[in-house]
Amino acid sequence: MNGAQNNLIKKGYQWLDDRLHINSLVEYMSSKAVPQHSHSIFYYLGGITLFLFIVQVITGILLLMYYRPGADSAYESVKFIVSEVSFGWLIRAIHSWSANLMVLAAFLHMFTVFFTRAYRKPREMTWYTGMGLLALSMTFGFSGYLLPWNELAFFATRVGTGMAGAMPVIGDYLMVIMRGGEEVTGATIGRFFGLHVAILPLLTTGLLTLHMIFIQRQGMSEPMNWAGKKQEDKKYMKFFPNFIYRDALVWLVALNILALLAVIFPDGIGVVHWPLGIKADPFAAPPAVIRPEWYFMFAFQALKMLPAHIWFLEGELFGIIVFGLGGLIWMLIPLLDRRANENKRSPMIMAFGTFVVLFMVVMTIVGYLVE
Amino acid sequence: MSDNNSRRNFLSWLTGLGSLAFLGSIIYPAYKFLVPPESGEANVSQVKLPFTRSEIEGEEKKAKTFKFGRTLGLIVLTGEGELKAMSATCTHLDCTVQHRPDLGIIWCSCHNGRYDLDGKNISGPPPKPLELYIVNEIKGEIFVSKETA
Amino acid sequence: MIKFILIFIGLLLFSINGFGSDNNCMSCHLDLEDEGGSASKFAKDIHSQKGLGCADCHGGDPTLDDMDDVRDSKGFRGVPNHLEVPDFCARCHSDAAYMHDHNPSMPVDQLAKYKTSIHGQRLFSAKDKKVANCVSCHSVHEIGDGQMPYSSTHPSNLPATCAKCHSDKDYMTEYKIPTDQFEKYSSSVHGLALLERGDLGAPACNDCHGNHGAAPPGVSSLAAVCGVCHALEAELFEKSPHADAFLENDFPMCETCHSNHAIFKLSDNMIGTTESALCTECHAADDGTIGLPTADSILTSLNNLVMAHLDAKQSLDEAILKGMMTTNEEFLLKEVDQSLIQARTLIHSFNMDSVAPKAMEGIAKADTVMVNSAGLIDEYYFRRKGLAVASLVITFLAFMLYRKIRKIEQK
Ligand code: HEM
Ligand code: FES
């Protein structure tokens, strides 16, 4: 470091420390250690998800400056953003790319946590808040998809909310609440908009804070097979500055990838795309393929493939019940996997996890192939 | 040693510059984004016409075309001094229609299609009326909007 | 009790047989094979829909059960022969008072017009049984008004209706007129528009030839006939130097260049001074007119506009392909389309200076499209460059950070 620069930084630090005692905070952080092993790389996934969320907040706030909800202004304002506002195309492209990557990162994060069984005691609550965050991200995506009020989004939302309507007992009420009426209309945009820019950010920030506090208090989980190891065989890295620097490096790389994707494929690519296209017209014939976003594809496809009736239940209803139960089991894994706390293998749980991953991957691929 | 030192100095200087450039490449687009574009705001289902009634009156055909979203609109000044606006695209084969003050009709020269001043197709090939818009004059400015059902 | 039941069954049988109904015609005529089932078609006939029954045309008392009794009953008219048909229909259709009660807006001059047509003249004076009478075109028992899609006189069915006779070589031999009109028409711009695209605004046979008073338009009236739709062209032509020249030489106006039934898709090569151009069929370089220079100048203006349009479209397409927002430019290109249409219309003035200004106007707009599209394409590359710079900066910082990490970890 350059001497003068160094001096300035030192002085600033001193000034802050005098007032806030951050030294103790730094000491606390440097005393923390991150285990080093062949799967250490998984520890960065949560950070990437956090980074992408921050990108979403910043670009989302920028979009808000011009976006106007409403059946006869939503589409027009998004078109205005991408065609007239300078760099509007870039902000929208980054927001959309980052949205998809954030869901992807959150999923990967969750599966690595699952298979390393990091949810075991004492980190059950971190798992529960994480599940909540994943659900919130998916809801973010679902509600954001409708906001441009274009043809693609309109029909996908109509199908999506329609599926929620098939839920037992509450289905009909839920659908009307979600749509703001019997049909997807301008009223639906109002609701989705409120959800997307107020309710979800608030809930996410809250849950995220809890999630982070838990992690800071508990540190990173150690791999299961370290239980019997001698202390000197275990390798660690300091949380501060080593891990933080590495995290920053990963964020820079993520940002670079995000910028490349957004500039080269501003409308997305392949099955992950969001061309503005034409304005939604509720009376027009639906397009040939109506697709949900890719992370709903497995559920969409599975529900579509069910027969009309299973036992005495409607096929769709049956599917929703099974998905609901599956989700509940997944959510309650820390309670069900008792053997993890005793450092024992749980082949049943791992088999269940493998099945879920395979099911999701296969259904997603089938979903894109059959149409 | 001093060689090493100057190299290190150069690198840290470069890193500082890089960090500035980095901030710049984030702040510049964000700043440009926030500068309001010339057209001000997204035009919704209403446009303000870039001309006045007297300019329409000055036209030989007592009419002017204007851009309305993706479509072309026609605003005409009728014999009674009323302003009427409608889509300017003939419903037959997409020619642009014109006002014929001499006949008191909207005329499509391509196949002699005729519409009345409310856009209703009255003779010739056009199968449908022209979409009629709502005209509002406020303090000398003309606003055209779509009918909202 | 048994007696009652028998009486009941008897009554039932009688009522099935049509006993007591006021129209017994169908009970027999539905089964008559030599009538080809025409009685059964009658339900969708416009007359049936308006509440008329068999007896309203054919006379007789429909309440009678026995055919022979009907034949002898009051007002029985039976089936008219080919020559009688026009008067048979006109009994009502020429009766203004009667028609007024059913459809006041319907004309009652069909018979009068028919008598002026070639069909009518031959039928009445030469007693020609082969020419069309009412039912030849309108059908016998499936008559619809021209709006009904099934009707033989609906615009999209009409050409085929006329072609039933007019395309039949053997049938038409004795009249010594061509039989290829339908074939030509079907592949003409009008035929394609009407029969393939379903554009009901496009002319069918009757729009040029008339219907009840059918006759080919004369040489002098041709401009008026085509001018019904192509009004501007006709108007320009009337004022052009060709108007008088064509009249003097007995050239039919529009047809001379465009033909009649087989009107082909237009091409700019029709005008000009080359051999393939139509102008040179009459004009020569030394014919003492300004014909060819005019043709040449018009063609040049037109070609310039066409080229400008093409160039503009190409660069616009490239900008679209690059994913840029091009709504405004697409819009402007539509205006160039309009200029092109108008310039081509203006050819009919056959005036040296008429096409050029319109072409210039279009070219100016096309140039704007070009410039703007080029700007958008530049913008596309600007984005890539900006990305490259930003990406480089980020990569550099990432590298420096990597060095830093290595350094602390070596300690
Ligand atoms: C505070 C946080 C956020 C704010 C203020 C915000 C705001 C907005 C706004 C105004 C739009 C409409 C403009 C547009 O369609 O491009 C939008 C769209 C969208 N948002 Fe967000 N957003 C936030 C976070 C998120 C998150 C966390 C996700 C996903 C995990 C997300 C996913 C989406 C998606 C998929 C779209 C549609 C993009 C498109 O098709 O244009 N947003 N958001
Ligand atoms: S395009 Fe207007 S009448 Fe044919």
Short mmCIF file of N, CA and C in Angstrom, two decimals, chain B residues 7-8 11-12 14-15 18-19 21-22 25 28 66-72 92-96 100 107 109-113 125, chain C residues 197 199-202 227-233 235 327-328 330-331 334-335 338 341-342 345 382 390 393-394 396-397 400 403 407:
data_model
loop_
_atom_site.label_atom_id
_atom_site.label_comp_id
_atom_site.label_asym_id
_atom_site.label_seq_id
_atom_site.Cartn_x
_atom_site.Cartn_y
_atom_site.Cartn_z
N ARG B 7 7.40 -0.72 -7.88
CA ARG B 7 6.47 -1.63 -8.54
C ARG B 7 5.19 -1.75 -7.70
N ARG B 8 5.43 -1.88 -6.39
CA ARG B 8 4.27 -2.04 -5.51
C ARG B 8 3.43 -0.77 -5.52
N LEU B 11 1.38 -0.63 -8.62
CA LEU B 11 0.23 -1.54 -8.59
C LEU B 11 -0.88 -1.01 -7.70
N SER B 12 -0.49 -0.45 -6.56
CA SER B 12 -1.55 0.03 -5.67
C SER B 12 -2.21 1.27 -6.27
N LEU B 14 -2.57 1.65 -9.46
CA LEU B 14 -3.44 1.08 -10.49
C LEU B 14 -4.72 0.52 -9.88
N THR B 15 -4.56 -0.12 -8.72
CA THR B 15 -5.73 -0.68 -8.06
C THR B 15 -6.70 0.44 -7.67
N GLY B 18 -8.35 1.50 -10.74
CA GLY B 18 -9.32 0.47 -11.12
C GLY B 18 -10.58 0.57 -10.28
N SER B 19 -10.40 0.80 -8.98
CA SER B 19 -11.57 0.89 -8.11
C SER B 19 -12.43 2.08 -8.51
N ALA B 21 -12.59 3.40 -11.53
CA ALA B 21 -13.23 3.04 -12.80
C ALA B 21 -14.40 2.11 -12.53
N PHE B 22 -14.23 1.23 -11.58
CA PHE B 22 -15.28 0.27 -11.22
C PHE B 22 -16.52 1.01 -10.71
N SER B 25 -18.16 2.72 -13.55
CA SER B 25 -18.95 1.91 -14.48
C SER B 25 -20.25 1.44 -13.84
N TYR B 28 -22.13 5.51 -13.46
CA TYR B 28 -22.47 6.19 -14.71
C TYR B 28 -23.80 5.70 -15.29
N PHE B 66 -51.04 11.92 -36.67
CA PHE B 66 -50.18 11.94 -35.48
C PHE B 66 -49.89 10.51 -35.08
N LYS B 67 -48.84 10.37 -34.27
CA LYS B 67 -48.43 9.05 -33.83
C LYS B 67 -49.12 8.71 -32.52
N PHE B 68 -49.69 7.55 -32.46
CA PHE B 68 -50.40 7.15 -31.25
C PHE B 68 -49.96 5.73 -30.92
N GLY B 69 -48.97 5.64 -30.02
CA GLY B 69 -48.40 4.32 -29.72
C GLY B 69 -47.83 3.74 -30.99
N ARG B 70 -48.27 2.56 -31.34
CA ARG B 70 -47.76 1.92 -32.54
C ARG B 70 -48.56 2.28 -33.77
N THR B 71 -49.65 3.03 -33.60
CA THR B 71 -50.51 3.27 -34.75
C THR B 71 -50.47 4.73 -35.16
N LEU B 72 -50.94 4.96 -36.38
CA LEU B 72 -51.01 6.32 -36.90
C LEU B 72 -52.44 6.80 -36.69
N HIS B 92 -59.25 -1.92 -44.72
CA HIS B 92 -59.21 -2.86 -45.83
C HIS B 92 -57.80 -3.41 -46.01
N LEU B 93 -56.89 -2.63 -46.59
CA LEU B 93 -55.54 -3.15 -46.77
C LEU B 93 -54.47 -2.21 -46.21
N ASP B 94 -54.79 -1.52 -45.14
CA ASP B 94 -53.78 -0.74 -44.41
C ASP B 94 -53.22 0.49 -45.10
N CYS B 95 -53.92 1.03 -46.10
CA CYS B 95 -53.47 2.32 -46.64
C CYS B 95 -53.79 3.40 -45.59
N THR B 96 -53.16 4.56 -45.75
CA THR B 96 -53.46 5.65 -44.83
C THR B 96 -54.63 6.47 -45.38
N ARG B 100 -61.57 14.31 -46.52
CA ARG B 100 -62.01 15.00 -47.73
C ARG B 100 -63.03 16.03 -47.31
N TRP B 107 -61.53 9.40 -46.51
CA TRP B 107 -61.41 8.71 -47.79
C TRP B 107 -60.14 7.89 -47.85
N SER B 109 -57.72 6.40 -50.55
CA SER B 109 -57.53 6.54 -51.99
C SER B 109 -57.17 5.22 -52.65
N CYS B 110 -56.81 4.23 -51.85
CA CYS B 110 -56.36 2.99 -52.49
C CYS B 110 -57.47 2.28 -53.26
N HIS B 111 -58.64 2.13 -52.63
CA HIS B 111 -59.74 1.48 -53.35
C HIS B 111 -61.03 2.23 -53.16
N ASN B 112 -60.89 3.56 -52.97
CA ASN B 112 -62.07 4.39 -52.85
C ASN B 112 -62.94 3.98 -51.66
N GLY B 113 -62.30 3.56 -50.60
CA GLY B 113 -63.06 3.23 -49.40
C GLY B 113 -63.50 4.52 -48.72
N PRO B 125 -64.62 -1.07 -50.17
CA PRO B 125 -64.18 -2.35 -49.60
C PRO B 125 -64.00 -2.40 -48.07
N ARG C 197 -58.05 -14.92 -50.14
CA ARG C 197 -57.90 -14.17 -48.89
C ARG C 197 -59.23 -13.85 -48.26
N ASP C 199 -61.28 -11.47 -49.07
CA ASP C 199 -61.53 -10.03 -48.99
C ASP C 199 -62.81 -9.72 -49.75
N LEU C 200 -63.90 -9.57 -49.01
CA LEU C 200 -65.20 -9.39 -49.67
C LEU C 200 -65.28 -8.04 -50.37
N GLY C 201 -64.28 -7.17 -50.17
CA GLY C 201 -64.27 -5.90 -50.87
C GLY C 201 -63.78 -6.06 -52.31
N ALA C 202 -63.13 -7.18 -52.61
CA ALA C 202 -62.62 -7.38 -53.97
C ALA C 202 -63.78 -7.72 -54.90
N GLY C 227 -62.98 2.53 -61.87
CA GLY C 227 -62.87 3.69 -60.99
C GLY C 227 -63.77 3.61 -59.77
N VAL C 228 -64.71 2.67 -59.75
CA VAL C 228 -65.53 2.52 -58.55
C VAL C 228 -64.62 2.31 -57.34
N CYS C 229 -63.62 1.48 -57.54
CA CYS C 229 -62.67 1.29 -56.45
C CYS C 229 -61.38 2.07 -56.67
N HIS C 230 -60.87 2.02 -57.91
CA HIS C 230 -59.58 2.68 -58.17
C HIS C 230 -59.84 4.12 -58.60
N ALA C 231 -60.47 4.88 -57.72
CA ALA C 231 -60.97 6.20 -58.08
C ALA C 231 -59.84 7.17 -58.42
N LEU C 232 -58.81 7.14 -57.62
CA LEU C 232 -57.74 8.11 -57.83
C LEU C 232 -57.03 7.84 -59.16
N GLU C 233 -56.80 6.55 -59.43
CA GLU C 233 -56.16 6.20 -60.69
C GLU C 233 -57.01 6.68 -61.85
N GLU C 235 -59.24 9.03 -61.90
CA GLU C 235 -59.27 10.49 -61.95
C GLU C 235 -57.99 11.02 -62.61
N THR C 327 -39.32 0.64 -32.64
CA THR C 327 -40.72 0.98 -32.94
C THR C 327 -40.85 2.23 -33.80
N ASN C 328 -40.11 3.27 -33.46
CA ASN C 328 -40.25 4.51 -34.21
C ASN C 328 -39.83 4.36 -35.67
N GLU C 330 -39.79 1.54 -37.38
CA GLU C 330 -40.75 0.69 -38.08
C GLU C 330 -41.93 1.53 -38.54
N PHE C 331 -42.28 2.45 -37.67
CA PHE C 331 -43.37 3.36 -37.95
C PHE C 331 -43.09 4.21 -39.18
N LYS C 334 -43.29 2.48 -42.42
CA LYS C 334 -44.66 2.35 -42.92
C LYS C 334 -45.03 3.56 -43.77
N GLU C 335 -44.54 4.73 -43.36
CA GLU C 335 -44.84 5.92 -44.15
C GLU C 335 -44.15 5.86 -45.50
N GLN C 338 -46.28 3.93 -47.69
CA GLN C 338 -47.38 4.75 -48.21
C GLN C 338 -46.90 5.60 -49.38
N ILE C 341 -46.78 3.50 -52.41
CA ILE C 341 -48.11 3.26 -52.98
C ILE C 341 -48.58 4.50 -53.75
N GLN C 342 -48.39 5.66 -53.12
CA GLN C 342 -48.88 6.89 -53.75
C GLN C 342 -48.11 7.20 -55.02
N THR C 345 -49.42 5.11 -57.72
CA THR C 345 -50.71 5.59 -58.19
C THR C 345 -50.53 6.75 -59.15
N PHE C 382 -21.62 0.09 -29.33
CA PHE C 382 -21.20 0.89 -28.18
C PHE C 382 -21.42 0.12 -26.89
N ALA C 390 -15.93 -2.30 -18.92
CA ALA C 390 -16.35 -2.58 -17.55
C ALA C 390 -15.87 -3.96 -17.14
N VAL C 393 -12.20 -3.93 -16.31
CA VAL C 393 -11.96 -3.32 -15.01
C VAL C 393 -12.25 -4.31 -13.89
N ILE C 394 -13.41 -4.97 -14.01
CA ILE C 394 -13.79 -5.93 -12.96
C ILE C 394 -12.77 -7.06 -12.89
N PHE C 396 -9.67 -7.03 -13.74
CA PHE C 396 -8.43 -6.54 -13.14
C PHE C 396 -8.54 -6.49 -11.62
N LEU C 397 -9.63 -5.91 -11.15
CA LEU C 397 -9.81 -5.82 -9.70
C LEU C 397 -9.84 -7.21 -9.08
N MET C 400 -6.36 -8.45 -8.77
CA MET C 400 -5.62 -7.82 -7.68
C MET C 400 -6.03 -8.41 -6.34
N ARG C 403 -4.42 -11.71 -5.87
CA ARG C 403 -3.03 -11.56 -5.43
C ARG C 403 -2.96 -11.30 -3.93
N LYS C 407 -1.24 -13.36 -0.96
CA LYS C 407 -0.20 -12.78 -0.13
C LYS C 407 -0.47 -13.04 1.35
#
